[in-house]
PDB file of C-alpha atoms in Angstrom:
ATOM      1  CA  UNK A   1      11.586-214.729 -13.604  1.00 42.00           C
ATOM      2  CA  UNK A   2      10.208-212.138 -10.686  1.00 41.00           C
ATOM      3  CA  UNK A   3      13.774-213.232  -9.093  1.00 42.00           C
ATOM      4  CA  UNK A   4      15.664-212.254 -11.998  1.00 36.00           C
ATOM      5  CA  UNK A   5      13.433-209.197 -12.569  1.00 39.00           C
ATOM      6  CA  UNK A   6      14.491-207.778  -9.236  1.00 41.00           C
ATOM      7  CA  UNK A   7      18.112-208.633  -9.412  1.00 43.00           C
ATOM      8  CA  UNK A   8      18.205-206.730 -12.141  1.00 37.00           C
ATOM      9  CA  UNK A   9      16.977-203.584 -11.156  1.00 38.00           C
ATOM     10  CA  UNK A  10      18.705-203.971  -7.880  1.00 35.00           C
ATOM     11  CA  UNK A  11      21.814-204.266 -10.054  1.00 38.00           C
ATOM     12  CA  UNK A  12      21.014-200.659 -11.924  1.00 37.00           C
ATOM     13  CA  UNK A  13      19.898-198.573  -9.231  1.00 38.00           C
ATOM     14  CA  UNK A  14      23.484-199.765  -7.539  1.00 35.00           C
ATOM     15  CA  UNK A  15      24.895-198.848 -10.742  1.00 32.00           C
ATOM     16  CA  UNK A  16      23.258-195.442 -11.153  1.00 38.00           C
ATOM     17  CA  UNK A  17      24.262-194.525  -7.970  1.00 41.00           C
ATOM     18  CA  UNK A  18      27.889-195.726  -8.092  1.00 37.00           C
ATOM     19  CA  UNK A  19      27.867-193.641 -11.002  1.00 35.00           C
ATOM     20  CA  UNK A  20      26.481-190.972  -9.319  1.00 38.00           C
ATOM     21  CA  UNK A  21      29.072-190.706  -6.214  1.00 44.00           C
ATOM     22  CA  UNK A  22      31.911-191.453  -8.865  1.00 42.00           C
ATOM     23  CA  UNK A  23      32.082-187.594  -9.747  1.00 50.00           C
ATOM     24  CA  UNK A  24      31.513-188.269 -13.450  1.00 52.00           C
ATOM     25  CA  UNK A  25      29.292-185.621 -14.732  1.00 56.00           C
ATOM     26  CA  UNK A  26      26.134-186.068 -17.152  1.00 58.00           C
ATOM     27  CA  UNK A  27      26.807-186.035 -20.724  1.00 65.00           C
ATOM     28  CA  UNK A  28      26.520-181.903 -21.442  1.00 81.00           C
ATOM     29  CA  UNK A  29      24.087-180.204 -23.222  1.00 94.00           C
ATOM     30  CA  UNK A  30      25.639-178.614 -26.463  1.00 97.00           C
ATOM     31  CA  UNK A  31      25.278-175.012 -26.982  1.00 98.00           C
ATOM     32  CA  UNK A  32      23.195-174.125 -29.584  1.00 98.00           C
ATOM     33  CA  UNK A  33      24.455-171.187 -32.302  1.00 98.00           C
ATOM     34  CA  UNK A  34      21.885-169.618 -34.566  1.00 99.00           C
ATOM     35  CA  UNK A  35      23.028-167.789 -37.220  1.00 99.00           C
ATOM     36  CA  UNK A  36      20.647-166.077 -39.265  1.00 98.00           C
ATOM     37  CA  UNK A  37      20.822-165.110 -43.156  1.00 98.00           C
ATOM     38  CA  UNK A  38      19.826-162.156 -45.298  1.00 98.00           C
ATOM     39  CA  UNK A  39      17.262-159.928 -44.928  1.00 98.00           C
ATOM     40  CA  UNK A  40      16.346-161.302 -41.625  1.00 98.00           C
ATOM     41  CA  UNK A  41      17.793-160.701 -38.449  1.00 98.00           C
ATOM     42  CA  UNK A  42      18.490-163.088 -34.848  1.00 98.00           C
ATOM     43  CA  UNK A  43      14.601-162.340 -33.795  1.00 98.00           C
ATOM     44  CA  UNK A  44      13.433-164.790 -36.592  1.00 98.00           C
ATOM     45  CA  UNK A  45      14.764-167.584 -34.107  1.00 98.00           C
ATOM     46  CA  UNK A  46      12.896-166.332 -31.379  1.00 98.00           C
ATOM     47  CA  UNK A  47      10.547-169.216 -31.555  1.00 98.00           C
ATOM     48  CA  UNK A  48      12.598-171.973 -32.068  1.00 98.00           C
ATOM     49  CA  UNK A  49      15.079-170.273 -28.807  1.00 98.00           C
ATOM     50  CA  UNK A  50      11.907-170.424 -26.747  1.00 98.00           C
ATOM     51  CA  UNK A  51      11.605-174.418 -27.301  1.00 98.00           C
ATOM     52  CA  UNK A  52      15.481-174.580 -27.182  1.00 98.00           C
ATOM     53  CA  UNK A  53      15.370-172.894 -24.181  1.00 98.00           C
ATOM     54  CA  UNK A  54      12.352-174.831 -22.273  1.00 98.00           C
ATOM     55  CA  UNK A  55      14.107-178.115 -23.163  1.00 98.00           C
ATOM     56  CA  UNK A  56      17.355-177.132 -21.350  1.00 97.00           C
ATOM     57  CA  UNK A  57      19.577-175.731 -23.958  1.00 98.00           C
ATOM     58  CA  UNK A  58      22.150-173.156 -24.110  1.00 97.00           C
ATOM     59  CA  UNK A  59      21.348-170.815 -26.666  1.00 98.00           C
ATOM     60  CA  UNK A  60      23.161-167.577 -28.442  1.00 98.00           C
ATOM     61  CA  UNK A  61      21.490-166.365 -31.797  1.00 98.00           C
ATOM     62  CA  UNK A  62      24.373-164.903 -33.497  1.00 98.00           C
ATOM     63  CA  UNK A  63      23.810-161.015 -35.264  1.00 97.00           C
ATOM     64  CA  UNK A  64      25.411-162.412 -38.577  1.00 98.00           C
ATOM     65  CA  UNK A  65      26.777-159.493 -40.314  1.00 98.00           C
ATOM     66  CA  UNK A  66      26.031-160.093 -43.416  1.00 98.00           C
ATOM     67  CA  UNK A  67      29.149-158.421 -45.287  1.00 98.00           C
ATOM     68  CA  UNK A  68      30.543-161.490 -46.669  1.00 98.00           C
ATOM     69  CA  UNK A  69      31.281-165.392 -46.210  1.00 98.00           C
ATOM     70  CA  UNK A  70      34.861-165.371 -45.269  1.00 98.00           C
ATOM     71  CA  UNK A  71      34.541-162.073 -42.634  1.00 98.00           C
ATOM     72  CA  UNK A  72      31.166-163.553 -41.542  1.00 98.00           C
ATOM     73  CA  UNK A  73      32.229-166.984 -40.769  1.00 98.00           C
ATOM     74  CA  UNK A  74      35.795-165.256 -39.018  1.00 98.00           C
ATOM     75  CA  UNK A  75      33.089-163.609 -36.378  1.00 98.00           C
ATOM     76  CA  UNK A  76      30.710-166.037 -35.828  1.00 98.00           C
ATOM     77  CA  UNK A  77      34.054-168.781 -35.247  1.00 98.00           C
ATOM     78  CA  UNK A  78      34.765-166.293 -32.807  1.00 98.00           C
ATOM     79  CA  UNK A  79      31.850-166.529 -30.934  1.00 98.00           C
ATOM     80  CA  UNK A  80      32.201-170.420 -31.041  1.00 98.00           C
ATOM     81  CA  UNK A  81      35.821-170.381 -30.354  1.00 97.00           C
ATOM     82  CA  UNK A  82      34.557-168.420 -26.646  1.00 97.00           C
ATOM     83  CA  UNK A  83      32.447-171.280 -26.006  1.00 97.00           C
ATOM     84  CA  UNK A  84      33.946-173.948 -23.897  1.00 95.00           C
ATOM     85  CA  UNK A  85      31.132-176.500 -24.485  1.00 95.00           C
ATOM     86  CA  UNK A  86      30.213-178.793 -27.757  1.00 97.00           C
ATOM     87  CA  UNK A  87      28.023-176.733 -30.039  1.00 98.00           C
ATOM     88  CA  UNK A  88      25.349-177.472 -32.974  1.00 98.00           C
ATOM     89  CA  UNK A  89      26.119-175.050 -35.547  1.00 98.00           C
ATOM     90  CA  UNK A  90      22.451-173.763 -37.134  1.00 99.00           C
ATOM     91  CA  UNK A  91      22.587-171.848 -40.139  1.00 98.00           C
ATOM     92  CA  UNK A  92      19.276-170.385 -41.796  1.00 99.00           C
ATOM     93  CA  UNK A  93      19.650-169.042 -45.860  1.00 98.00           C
ATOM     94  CA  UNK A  94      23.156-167.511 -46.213  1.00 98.00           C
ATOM     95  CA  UNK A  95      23.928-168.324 -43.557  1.00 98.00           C
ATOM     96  CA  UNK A  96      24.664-171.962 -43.950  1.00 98.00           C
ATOM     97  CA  UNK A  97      27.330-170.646 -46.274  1.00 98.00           C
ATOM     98  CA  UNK A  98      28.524-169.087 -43.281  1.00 98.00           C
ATOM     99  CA  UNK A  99      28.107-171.713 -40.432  1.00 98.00           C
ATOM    100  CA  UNK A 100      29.826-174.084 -43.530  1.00 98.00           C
ATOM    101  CA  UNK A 101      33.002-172.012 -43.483  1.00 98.00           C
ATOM    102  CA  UNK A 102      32.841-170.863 -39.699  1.00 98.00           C
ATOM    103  CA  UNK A 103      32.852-174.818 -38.453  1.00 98.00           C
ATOM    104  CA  UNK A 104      36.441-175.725 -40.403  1.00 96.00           C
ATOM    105  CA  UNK A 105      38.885-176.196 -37.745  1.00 95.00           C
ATOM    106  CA  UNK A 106      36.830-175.778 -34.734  1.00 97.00           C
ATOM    107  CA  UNK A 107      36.762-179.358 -32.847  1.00 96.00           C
ATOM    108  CA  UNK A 108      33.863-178.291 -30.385  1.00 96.00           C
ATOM    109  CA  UNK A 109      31.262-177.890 -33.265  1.00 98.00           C
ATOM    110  CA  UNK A 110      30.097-181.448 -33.191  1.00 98.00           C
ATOM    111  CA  UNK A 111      26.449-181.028 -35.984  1.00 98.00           C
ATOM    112  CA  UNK A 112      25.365-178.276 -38.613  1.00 98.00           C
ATOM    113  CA  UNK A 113      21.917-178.303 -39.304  1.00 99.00           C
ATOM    114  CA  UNK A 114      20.713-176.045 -42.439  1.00 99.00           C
ATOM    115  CA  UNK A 115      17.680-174.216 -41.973  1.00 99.00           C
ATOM    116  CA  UNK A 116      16.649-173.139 -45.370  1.00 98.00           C
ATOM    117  CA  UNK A 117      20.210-173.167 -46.110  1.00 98.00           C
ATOM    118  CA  UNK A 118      23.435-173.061 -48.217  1.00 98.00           C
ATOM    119  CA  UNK A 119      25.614-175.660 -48.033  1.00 98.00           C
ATOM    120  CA  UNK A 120      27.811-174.907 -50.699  1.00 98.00           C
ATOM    121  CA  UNK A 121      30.878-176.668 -51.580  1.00 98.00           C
ATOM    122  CA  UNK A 122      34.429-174.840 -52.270  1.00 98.00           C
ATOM    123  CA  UNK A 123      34.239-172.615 -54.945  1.00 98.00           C
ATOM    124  CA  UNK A 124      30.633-172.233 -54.641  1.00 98.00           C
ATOM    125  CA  UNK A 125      27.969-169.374 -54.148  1.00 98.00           C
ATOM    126  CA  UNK A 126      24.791-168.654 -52.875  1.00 98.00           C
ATOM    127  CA  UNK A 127      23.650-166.958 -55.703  1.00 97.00           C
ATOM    128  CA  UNK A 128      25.122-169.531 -58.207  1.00 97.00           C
ATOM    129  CA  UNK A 129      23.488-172.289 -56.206  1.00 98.00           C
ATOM    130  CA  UNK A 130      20.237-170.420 -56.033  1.00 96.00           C
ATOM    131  CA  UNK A 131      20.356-170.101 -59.737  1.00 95.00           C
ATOM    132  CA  UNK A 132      21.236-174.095 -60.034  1.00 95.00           C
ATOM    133  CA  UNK A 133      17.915-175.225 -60.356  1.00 96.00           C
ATOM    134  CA  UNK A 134      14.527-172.995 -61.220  1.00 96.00           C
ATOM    135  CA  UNK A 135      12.030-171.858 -58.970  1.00 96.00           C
ATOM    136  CA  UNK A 136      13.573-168.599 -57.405  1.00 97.00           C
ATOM    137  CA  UNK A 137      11.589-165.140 -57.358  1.00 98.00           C
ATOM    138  CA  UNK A 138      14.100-163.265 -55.433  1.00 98.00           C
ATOM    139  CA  UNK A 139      15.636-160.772 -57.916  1.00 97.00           C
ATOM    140  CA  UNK A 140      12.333-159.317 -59.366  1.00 98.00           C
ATOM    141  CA  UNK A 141      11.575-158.469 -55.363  1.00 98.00           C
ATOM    142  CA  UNK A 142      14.462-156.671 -54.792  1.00 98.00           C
ATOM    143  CA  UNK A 143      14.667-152.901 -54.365  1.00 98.00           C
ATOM    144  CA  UNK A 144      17.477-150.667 -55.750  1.00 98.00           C
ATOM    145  CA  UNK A 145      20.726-151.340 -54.667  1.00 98.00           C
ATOM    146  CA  UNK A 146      22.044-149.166 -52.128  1.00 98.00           C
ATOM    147  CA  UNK A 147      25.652-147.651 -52.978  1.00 98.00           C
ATOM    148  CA  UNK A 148      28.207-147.738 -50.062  1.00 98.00           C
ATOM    149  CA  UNK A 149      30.654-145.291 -49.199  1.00 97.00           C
ATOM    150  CA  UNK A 150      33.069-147.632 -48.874  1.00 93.00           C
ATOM    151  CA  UNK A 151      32.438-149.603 -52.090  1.00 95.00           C
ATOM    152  CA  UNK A 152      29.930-152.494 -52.615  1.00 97.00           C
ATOM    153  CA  UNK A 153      26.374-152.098 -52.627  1.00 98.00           C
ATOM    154  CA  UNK A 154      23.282-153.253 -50.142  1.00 98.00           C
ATOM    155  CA  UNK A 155      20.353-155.475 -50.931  1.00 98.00           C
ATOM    156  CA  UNK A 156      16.964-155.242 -49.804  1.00 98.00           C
ATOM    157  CA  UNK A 157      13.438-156.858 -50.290  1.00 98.00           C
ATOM    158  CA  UNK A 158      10.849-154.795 -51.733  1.00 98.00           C
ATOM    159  CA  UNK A 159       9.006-154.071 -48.552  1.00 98.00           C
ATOM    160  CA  UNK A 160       5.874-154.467 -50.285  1.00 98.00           C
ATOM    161  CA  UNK A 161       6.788-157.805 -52.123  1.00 98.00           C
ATOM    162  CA  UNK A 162       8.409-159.169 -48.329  1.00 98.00           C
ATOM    163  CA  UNK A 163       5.285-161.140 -47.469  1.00 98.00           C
ATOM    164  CA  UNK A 164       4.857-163.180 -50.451  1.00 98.00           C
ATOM    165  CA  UNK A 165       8.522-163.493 -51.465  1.00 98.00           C
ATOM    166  CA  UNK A 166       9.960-164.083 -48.156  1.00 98.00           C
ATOM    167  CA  UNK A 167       7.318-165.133 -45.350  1.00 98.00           C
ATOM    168  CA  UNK A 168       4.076-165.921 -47.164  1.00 98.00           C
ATOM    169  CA  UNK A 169       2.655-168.374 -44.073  1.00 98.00           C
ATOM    170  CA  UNK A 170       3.545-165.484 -41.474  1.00 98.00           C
ATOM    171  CA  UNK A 171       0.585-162.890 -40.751  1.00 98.00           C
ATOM    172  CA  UNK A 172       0.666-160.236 -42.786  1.00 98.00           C
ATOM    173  CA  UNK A 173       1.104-158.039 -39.350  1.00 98.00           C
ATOM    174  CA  UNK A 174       4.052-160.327 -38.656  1.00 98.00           C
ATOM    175  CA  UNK A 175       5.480-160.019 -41.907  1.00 98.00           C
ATOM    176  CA  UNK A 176       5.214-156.255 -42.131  1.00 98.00           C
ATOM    177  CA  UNK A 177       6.980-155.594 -38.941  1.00 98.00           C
ATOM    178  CA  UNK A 178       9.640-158.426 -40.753  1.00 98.00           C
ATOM    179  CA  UNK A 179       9.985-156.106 -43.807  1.00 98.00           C
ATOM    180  CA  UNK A 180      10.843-152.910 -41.649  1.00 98.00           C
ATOM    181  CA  UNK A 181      13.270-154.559 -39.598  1.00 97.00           C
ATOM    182  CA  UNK A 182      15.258-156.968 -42.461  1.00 98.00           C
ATOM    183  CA  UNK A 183      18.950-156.991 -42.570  1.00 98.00           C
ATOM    184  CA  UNK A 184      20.465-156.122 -45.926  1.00 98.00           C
ATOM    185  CA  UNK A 185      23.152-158.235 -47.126  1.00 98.00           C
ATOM    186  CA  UNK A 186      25.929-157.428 -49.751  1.00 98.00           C
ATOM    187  CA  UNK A 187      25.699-158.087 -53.810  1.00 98.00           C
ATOM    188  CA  UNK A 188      29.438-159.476 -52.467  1.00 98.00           C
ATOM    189  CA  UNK A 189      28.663-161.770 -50.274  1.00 98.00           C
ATOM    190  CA  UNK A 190      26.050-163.768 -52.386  1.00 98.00           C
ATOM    191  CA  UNK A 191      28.219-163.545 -55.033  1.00 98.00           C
ATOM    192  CA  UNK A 192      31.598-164.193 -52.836  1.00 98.00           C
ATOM    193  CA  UNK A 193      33.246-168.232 -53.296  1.00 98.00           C
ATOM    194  CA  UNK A 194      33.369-170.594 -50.490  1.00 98.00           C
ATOM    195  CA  UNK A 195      36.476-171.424 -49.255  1.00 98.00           C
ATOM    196  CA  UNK A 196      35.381-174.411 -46.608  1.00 98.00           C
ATOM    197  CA  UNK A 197      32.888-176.878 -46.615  1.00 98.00           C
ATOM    198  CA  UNK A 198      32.734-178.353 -42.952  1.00 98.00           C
ATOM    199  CA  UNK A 199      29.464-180.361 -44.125  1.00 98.00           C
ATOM    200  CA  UNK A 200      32.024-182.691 -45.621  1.00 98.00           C
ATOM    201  CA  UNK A 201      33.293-183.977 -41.996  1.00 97.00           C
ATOM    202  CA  UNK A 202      30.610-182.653 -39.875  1.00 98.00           C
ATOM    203  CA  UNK A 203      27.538-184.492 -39.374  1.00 98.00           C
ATOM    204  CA  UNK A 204      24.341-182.350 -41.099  1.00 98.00           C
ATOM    205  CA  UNK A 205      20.912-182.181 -40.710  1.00 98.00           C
ATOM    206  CA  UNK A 206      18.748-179.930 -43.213  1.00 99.00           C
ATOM    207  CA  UNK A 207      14.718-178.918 -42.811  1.00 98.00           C
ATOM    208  CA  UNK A 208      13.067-176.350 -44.849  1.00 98.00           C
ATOM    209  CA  UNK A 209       9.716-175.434 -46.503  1.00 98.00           C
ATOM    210  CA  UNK A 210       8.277-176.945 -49.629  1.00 98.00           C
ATOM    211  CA  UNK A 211       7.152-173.612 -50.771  1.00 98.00           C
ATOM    212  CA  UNK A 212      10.602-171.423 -50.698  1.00 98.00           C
ATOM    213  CA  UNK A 213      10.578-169.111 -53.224  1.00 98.00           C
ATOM    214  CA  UNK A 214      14.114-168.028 -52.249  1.00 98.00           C
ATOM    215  CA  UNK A 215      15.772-170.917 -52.598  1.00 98.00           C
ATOM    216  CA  UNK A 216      14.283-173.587 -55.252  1.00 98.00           C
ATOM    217  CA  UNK A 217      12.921-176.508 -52.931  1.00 98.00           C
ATOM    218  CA  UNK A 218      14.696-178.501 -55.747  1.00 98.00           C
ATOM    219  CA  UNK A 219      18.405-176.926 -55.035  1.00 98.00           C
ATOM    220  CA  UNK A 220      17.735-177.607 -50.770  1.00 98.00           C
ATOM    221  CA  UNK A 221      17.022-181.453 -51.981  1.00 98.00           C
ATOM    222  CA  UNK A 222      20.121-181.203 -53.868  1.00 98.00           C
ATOM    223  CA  UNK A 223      22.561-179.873 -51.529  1.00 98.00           C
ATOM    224  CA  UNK A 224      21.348-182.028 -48.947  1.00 98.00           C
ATOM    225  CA  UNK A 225      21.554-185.206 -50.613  1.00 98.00           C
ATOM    226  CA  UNK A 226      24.953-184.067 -51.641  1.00 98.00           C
ATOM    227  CA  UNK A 227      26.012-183.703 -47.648  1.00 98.00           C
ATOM    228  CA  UNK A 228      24.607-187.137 -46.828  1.00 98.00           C
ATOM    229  CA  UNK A 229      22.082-185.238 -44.534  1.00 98.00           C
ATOM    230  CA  UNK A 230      21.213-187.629 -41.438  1.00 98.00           C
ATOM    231  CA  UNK A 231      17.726-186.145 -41.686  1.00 98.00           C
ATOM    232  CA  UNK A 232      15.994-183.833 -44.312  1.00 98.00           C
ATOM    233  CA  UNK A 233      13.098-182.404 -43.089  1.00 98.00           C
ATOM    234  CA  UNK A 234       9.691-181.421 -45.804  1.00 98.00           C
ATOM    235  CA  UNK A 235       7.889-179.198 -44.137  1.00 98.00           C
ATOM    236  CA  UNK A 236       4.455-178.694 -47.121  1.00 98.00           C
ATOM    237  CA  UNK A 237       4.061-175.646 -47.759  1.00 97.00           C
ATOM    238  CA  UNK A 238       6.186-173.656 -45.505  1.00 98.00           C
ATOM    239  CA  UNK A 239       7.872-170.508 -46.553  1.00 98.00           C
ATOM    240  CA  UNK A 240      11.658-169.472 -46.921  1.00 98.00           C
ATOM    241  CA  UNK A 241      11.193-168.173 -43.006  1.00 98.00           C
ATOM    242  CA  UNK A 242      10.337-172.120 -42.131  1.00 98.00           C
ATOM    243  CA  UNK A 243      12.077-171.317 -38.861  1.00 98.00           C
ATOM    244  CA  UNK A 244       9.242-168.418 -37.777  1.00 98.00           C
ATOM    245  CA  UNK A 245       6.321-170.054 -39.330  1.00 98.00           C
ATOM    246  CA  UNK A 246       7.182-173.122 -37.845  1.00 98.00           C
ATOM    247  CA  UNK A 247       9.730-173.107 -34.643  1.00 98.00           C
ATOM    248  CA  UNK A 248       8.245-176.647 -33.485  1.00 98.00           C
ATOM    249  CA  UNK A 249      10.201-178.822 -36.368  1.00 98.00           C
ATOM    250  CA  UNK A 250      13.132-176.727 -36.760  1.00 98.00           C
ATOM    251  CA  UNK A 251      13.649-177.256 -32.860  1.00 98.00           C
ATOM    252  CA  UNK A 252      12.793-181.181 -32.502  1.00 98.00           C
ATOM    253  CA  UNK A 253      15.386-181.361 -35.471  1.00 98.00           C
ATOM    254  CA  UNK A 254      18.013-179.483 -34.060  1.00 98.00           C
ATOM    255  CA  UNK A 255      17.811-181.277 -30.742  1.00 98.00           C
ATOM    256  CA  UNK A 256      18.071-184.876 -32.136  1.00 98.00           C
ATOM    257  CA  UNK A 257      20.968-183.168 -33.934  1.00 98.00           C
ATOM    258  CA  UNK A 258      22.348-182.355 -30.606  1.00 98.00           C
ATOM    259  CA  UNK A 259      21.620-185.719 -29.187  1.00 97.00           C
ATOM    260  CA  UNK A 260      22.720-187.723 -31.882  1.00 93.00           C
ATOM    261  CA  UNK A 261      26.024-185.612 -32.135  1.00 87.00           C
ATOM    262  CA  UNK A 262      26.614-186.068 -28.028  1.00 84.00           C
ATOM    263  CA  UNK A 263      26.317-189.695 -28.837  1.00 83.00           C
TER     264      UNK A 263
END
């Protein structure tokens, strides 16, 4: 048995380092996209890019415009299209609506994983799948729309109703600085139909926070179930910012995304 033992690993270290000489490279790390949703902004992945990072990973965190699905997922396919390696597609609120569209037609995207997300199907919105199921606080949080020159009108939390509508497991000091920095989105844009779901051919993974009062907990479970999610991911308790309040998960899960898609 020691004889066969040996042979063995005599056999695999000449292996390995046949391999090695060959001039085949490792299997490559994908690049990581994060693209954030409304009324955040790419600093709410900061902790999750920091574990991303550590562990070897290319990382961009996309500044998601916000202006609508179709021009949205046009700019961050863009950025993809410039990137010469596989990538894992992560898209946190509104913007899984946009990673969903942004992923059609791009061969190099290889896993989407929904942070908190949309994953709406064609002919779908965010607001009509927020509104599926009950459980969201959202509108009675928002501020006045803002008019824009150019038509349309911006959305904004109530900076005073941020922490417990949006982030209520962040500080307080955390979630104030949050509140003055959020990214408005359009009334268009929630309201604007899906024209690709890339969640149908894609490999998905979703995670996000039992106590969401953005999206109903309820609608997530639903959407995922409906992408045939290799993974959904509870985490008790967490707000709709599961990604800031708790980087650890949303990381592990998007790298065994990213290993199981390189497989």
């Amino acid at each position: 048995m020691k004889k066969l033992l040996a042979g063995l690993t005599i056999a695999m270290a000449v292996f390995s380092n046949a391999y090695a000489q060959s001039g085949n490279p490792a299997p490559e790390k994908p690049t990581i996209v994060l693209v954030h949703g409304a009324f955040a902004d790419a600093s709410s992945w900061n902790g999750v890019v920091k574990i991303l990072e550590k562990d070897g990973y290319s990382v961009v965190a996309a500044a998601n415009p916000l202006r609508g699905v179709a021009s949205d997922a046009q700019y961050v396919a863009d950025i993809v299209s410039g990137i010469a390696s596989p990538v894992v597609l992560v898209g946190h609120s509104y913007g899984g609506s946009v990673v969903s569209e942004a992923a059609e037609g791009h061969a190099n995207v290889k896993a989407l994983v929904y942070v908190a997300a949309f994953a709406p199907d064609v002919g779908e919105t965010a607001a009509g799948l927020s509104g599926k199921f009950p459980g969201s606080t959202l509108a009675p949080t928002l501020a006045p729309p803002v008019p824009l020159s150019g038509g349309g009108k911006d959305l904004y939390i109530l900076q005073k109703k941020f922490h417990d509508q949006f982030a209520a497991d962040v500080s307080v000091a955390e979630a104030k600085l949050m509140a003055a920095g959020q990214r408005p989105i359009t009334e268009a844009a929630l309201n604007e139909a899906q024209t690709a779901a890339a969640w149908k051919k894609i490999p998905n993974w979703f995670i996000y926070g039992g106590g969401d009062k953005n999206i109903p907990p309820e609608a997530l479970a639903f959407m995922a179930a409906r992408a045939h999610s290799r993974d959904t991911v509870v985490v008790k308790g967490a707000s709709h910012v599961v990604m800031v309040s708790n980087p650890e998960p949303v990381a592990r899960l998007i790298e065994k995304a990213a290993k199981e898609a390189s497989q």
